JSON list of C-alpha atoms in Angstrom, two decimals:
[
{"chain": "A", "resi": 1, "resn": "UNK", "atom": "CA", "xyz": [2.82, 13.46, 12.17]},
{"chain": "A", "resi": 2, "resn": "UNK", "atom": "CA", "xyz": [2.15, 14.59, 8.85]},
{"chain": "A", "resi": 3, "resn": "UNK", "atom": "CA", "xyz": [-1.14, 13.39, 7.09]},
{"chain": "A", "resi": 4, "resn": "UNK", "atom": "CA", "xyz": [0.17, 12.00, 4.53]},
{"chain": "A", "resi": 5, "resn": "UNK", "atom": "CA", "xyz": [2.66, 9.85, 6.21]},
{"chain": "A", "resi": 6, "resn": "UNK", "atom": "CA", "xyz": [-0.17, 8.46, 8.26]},
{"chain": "A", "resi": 7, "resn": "UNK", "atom": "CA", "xyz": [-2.27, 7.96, 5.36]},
{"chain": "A", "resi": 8, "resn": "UNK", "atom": "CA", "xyz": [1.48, 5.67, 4.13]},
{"chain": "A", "resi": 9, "resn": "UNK", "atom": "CA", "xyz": [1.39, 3.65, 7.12]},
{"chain": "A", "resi": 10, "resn": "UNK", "atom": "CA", "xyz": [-2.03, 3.04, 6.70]},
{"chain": "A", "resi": 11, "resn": "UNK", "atom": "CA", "xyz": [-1.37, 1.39, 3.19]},
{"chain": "A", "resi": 12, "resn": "UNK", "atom": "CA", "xyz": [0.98, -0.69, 4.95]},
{"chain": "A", "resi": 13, "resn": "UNK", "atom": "CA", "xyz": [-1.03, -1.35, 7.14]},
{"chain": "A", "resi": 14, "resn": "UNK", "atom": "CA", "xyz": [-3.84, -2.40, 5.05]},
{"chain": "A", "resi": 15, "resn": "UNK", "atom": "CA", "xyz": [-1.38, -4.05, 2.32]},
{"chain": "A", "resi": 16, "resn": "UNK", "atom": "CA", "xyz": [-0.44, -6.65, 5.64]},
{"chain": "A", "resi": 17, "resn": "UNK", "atom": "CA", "xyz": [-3.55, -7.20, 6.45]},
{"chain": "A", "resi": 18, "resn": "UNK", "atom": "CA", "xyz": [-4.43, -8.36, 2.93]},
{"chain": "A", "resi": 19, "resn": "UNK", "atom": "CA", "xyz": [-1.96, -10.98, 3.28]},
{"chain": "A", "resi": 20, "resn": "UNK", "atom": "CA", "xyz": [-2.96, -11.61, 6.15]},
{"chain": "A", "resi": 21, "resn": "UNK", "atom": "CA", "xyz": [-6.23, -12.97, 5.29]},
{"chain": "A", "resi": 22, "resn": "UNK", "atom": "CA", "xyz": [-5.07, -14.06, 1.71]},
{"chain": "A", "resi": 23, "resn": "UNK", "atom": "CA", "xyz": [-5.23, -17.73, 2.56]},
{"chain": "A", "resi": 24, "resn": "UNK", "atom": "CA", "xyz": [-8.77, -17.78, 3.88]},
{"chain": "A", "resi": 25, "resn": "UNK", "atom": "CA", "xyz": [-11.95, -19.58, 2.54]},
{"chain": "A", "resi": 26, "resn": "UNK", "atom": "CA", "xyz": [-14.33, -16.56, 0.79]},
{"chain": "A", "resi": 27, "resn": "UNK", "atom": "CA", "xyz": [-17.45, -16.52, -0.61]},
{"chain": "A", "resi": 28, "resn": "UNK", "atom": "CA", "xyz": [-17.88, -15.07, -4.09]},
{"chain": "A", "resi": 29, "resn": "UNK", "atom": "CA", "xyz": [-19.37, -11.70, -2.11]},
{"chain": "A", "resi": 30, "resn": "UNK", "atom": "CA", "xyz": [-16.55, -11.69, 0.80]},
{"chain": "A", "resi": 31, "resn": "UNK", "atom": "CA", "xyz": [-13.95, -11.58, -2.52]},
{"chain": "A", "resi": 32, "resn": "UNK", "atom": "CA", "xyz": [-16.10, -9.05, -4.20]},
{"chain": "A", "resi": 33, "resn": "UNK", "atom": "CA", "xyz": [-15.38, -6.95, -0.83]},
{"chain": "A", "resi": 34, "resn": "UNK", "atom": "CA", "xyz": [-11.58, -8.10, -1.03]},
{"chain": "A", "resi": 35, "resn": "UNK", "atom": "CA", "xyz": [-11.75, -6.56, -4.39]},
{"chain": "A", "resi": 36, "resn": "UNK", "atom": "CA", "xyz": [-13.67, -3.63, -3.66]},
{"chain": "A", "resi": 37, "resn": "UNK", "atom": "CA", "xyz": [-10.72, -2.78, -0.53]},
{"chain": "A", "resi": 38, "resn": "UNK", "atom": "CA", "xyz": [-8.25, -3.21, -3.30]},
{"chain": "A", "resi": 39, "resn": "UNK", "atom": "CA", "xyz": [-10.00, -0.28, -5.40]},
{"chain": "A", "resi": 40, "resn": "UNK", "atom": "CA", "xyz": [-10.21, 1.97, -2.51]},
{"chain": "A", "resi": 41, "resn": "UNK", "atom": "CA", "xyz": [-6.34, 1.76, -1.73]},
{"chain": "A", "resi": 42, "resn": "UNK", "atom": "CA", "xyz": [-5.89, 2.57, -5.41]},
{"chain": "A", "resi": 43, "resn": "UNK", "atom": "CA", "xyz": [-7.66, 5.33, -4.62]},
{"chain": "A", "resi": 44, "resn": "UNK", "atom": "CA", "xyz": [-6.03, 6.19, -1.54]},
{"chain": "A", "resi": 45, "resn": "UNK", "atom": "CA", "xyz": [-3.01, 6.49, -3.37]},
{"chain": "A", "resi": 46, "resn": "UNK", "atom": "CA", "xyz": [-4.51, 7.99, -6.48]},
{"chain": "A", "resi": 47, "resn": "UNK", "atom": "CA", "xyz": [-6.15, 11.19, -4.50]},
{"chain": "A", "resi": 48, "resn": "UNK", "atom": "CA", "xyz": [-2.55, 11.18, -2.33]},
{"chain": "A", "resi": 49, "resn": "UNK", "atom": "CA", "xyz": [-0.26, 11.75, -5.24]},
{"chain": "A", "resi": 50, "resn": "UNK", "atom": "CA", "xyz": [-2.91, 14.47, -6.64]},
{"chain": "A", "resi": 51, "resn": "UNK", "atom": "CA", "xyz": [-2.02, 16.04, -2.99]},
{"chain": "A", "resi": 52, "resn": "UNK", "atom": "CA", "xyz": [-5.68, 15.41, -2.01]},
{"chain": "A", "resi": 53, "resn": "UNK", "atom": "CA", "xyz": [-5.30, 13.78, 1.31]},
{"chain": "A", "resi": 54, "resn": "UNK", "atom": "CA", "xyz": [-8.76, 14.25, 2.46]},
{"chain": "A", "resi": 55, "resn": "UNK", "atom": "CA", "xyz": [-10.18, 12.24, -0.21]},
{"chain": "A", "resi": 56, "resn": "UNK", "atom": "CA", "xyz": [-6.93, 9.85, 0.25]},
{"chain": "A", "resi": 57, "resn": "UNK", "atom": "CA", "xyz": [-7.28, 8.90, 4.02]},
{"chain": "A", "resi": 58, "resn": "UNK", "atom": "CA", "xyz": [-11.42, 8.38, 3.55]},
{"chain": "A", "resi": 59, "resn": "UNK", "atom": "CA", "xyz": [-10.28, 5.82, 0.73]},
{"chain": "A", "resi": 60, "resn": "UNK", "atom": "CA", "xyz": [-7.82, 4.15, 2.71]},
{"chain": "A", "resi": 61, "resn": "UNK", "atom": "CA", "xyz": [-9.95, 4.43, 6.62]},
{"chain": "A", "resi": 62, "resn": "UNK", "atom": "CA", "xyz": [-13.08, 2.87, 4.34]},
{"chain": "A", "resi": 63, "resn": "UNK", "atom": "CA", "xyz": [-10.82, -0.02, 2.84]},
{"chain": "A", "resi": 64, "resn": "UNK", "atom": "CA", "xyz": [-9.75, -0.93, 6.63]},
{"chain": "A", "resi": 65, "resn": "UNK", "atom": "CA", "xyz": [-13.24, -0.96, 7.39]},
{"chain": "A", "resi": 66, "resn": "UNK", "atom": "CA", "xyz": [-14.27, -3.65, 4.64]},
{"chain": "A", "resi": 67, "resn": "UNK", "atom": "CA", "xyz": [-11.22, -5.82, 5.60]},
{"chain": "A", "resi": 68, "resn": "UNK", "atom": "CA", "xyz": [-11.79, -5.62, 9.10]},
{"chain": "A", "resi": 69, "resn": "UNK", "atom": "CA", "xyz": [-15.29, -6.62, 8.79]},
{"chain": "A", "resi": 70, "resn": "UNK", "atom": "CA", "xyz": [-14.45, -9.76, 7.11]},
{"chain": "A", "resi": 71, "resn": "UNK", "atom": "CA", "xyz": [-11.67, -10.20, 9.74]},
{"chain": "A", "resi": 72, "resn": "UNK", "atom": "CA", "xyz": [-14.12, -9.69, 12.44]},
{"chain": "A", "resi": 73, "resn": "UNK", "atom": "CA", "xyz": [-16.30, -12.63, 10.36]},
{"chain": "A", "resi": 74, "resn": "UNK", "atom": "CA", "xyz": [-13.72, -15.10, 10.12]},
{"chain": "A", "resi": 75, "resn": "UNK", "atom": "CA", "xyz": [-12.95, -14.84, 13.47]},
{"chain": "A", "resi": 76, "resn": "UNK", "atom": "CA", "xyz": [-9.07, -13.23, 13.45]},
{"chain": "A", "resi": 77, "resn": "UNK", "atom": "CA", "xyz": [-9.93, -10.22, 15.61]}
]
């Protein structure tokens, strides 16, 4: 697979987990992480369509990370 389609199905990826935990209860600092995993996906696909998918897939792992954590806090995985 190339990196850059992995680095699209990890937006996808990341864009359904976002819904998935849209509904949720946050505290102001869990939404400033929301919001801080938003900017890293922009980004993700900022340094992607400058062809600099290094940069692009640290964005996008890093934006999992925060979501998952607050996942992992709210008890869906």
């Amino acid at each position: 697979m190339e990196c850059k389609d992995r680095i699209l199905i990890d937006i996808t990826k990341l864009e359904n987990s976002l819904k998935e935990i849209k509904d949720l209860n946050f505290s102001d600092k869990e939404k400033e992480i929301i919001e801080r995993a938003k900017n890293y996906m922009d980004d993700c696909k900022y340094y992607l369509e400058k062809k600099d998918e290094i940069s692009s897939f640290g964005c996008i792992t890093y934006s999992h990370g925060l979501v998952d954590a607050l996942k992992i806090n709210h008890g869906l995985i």
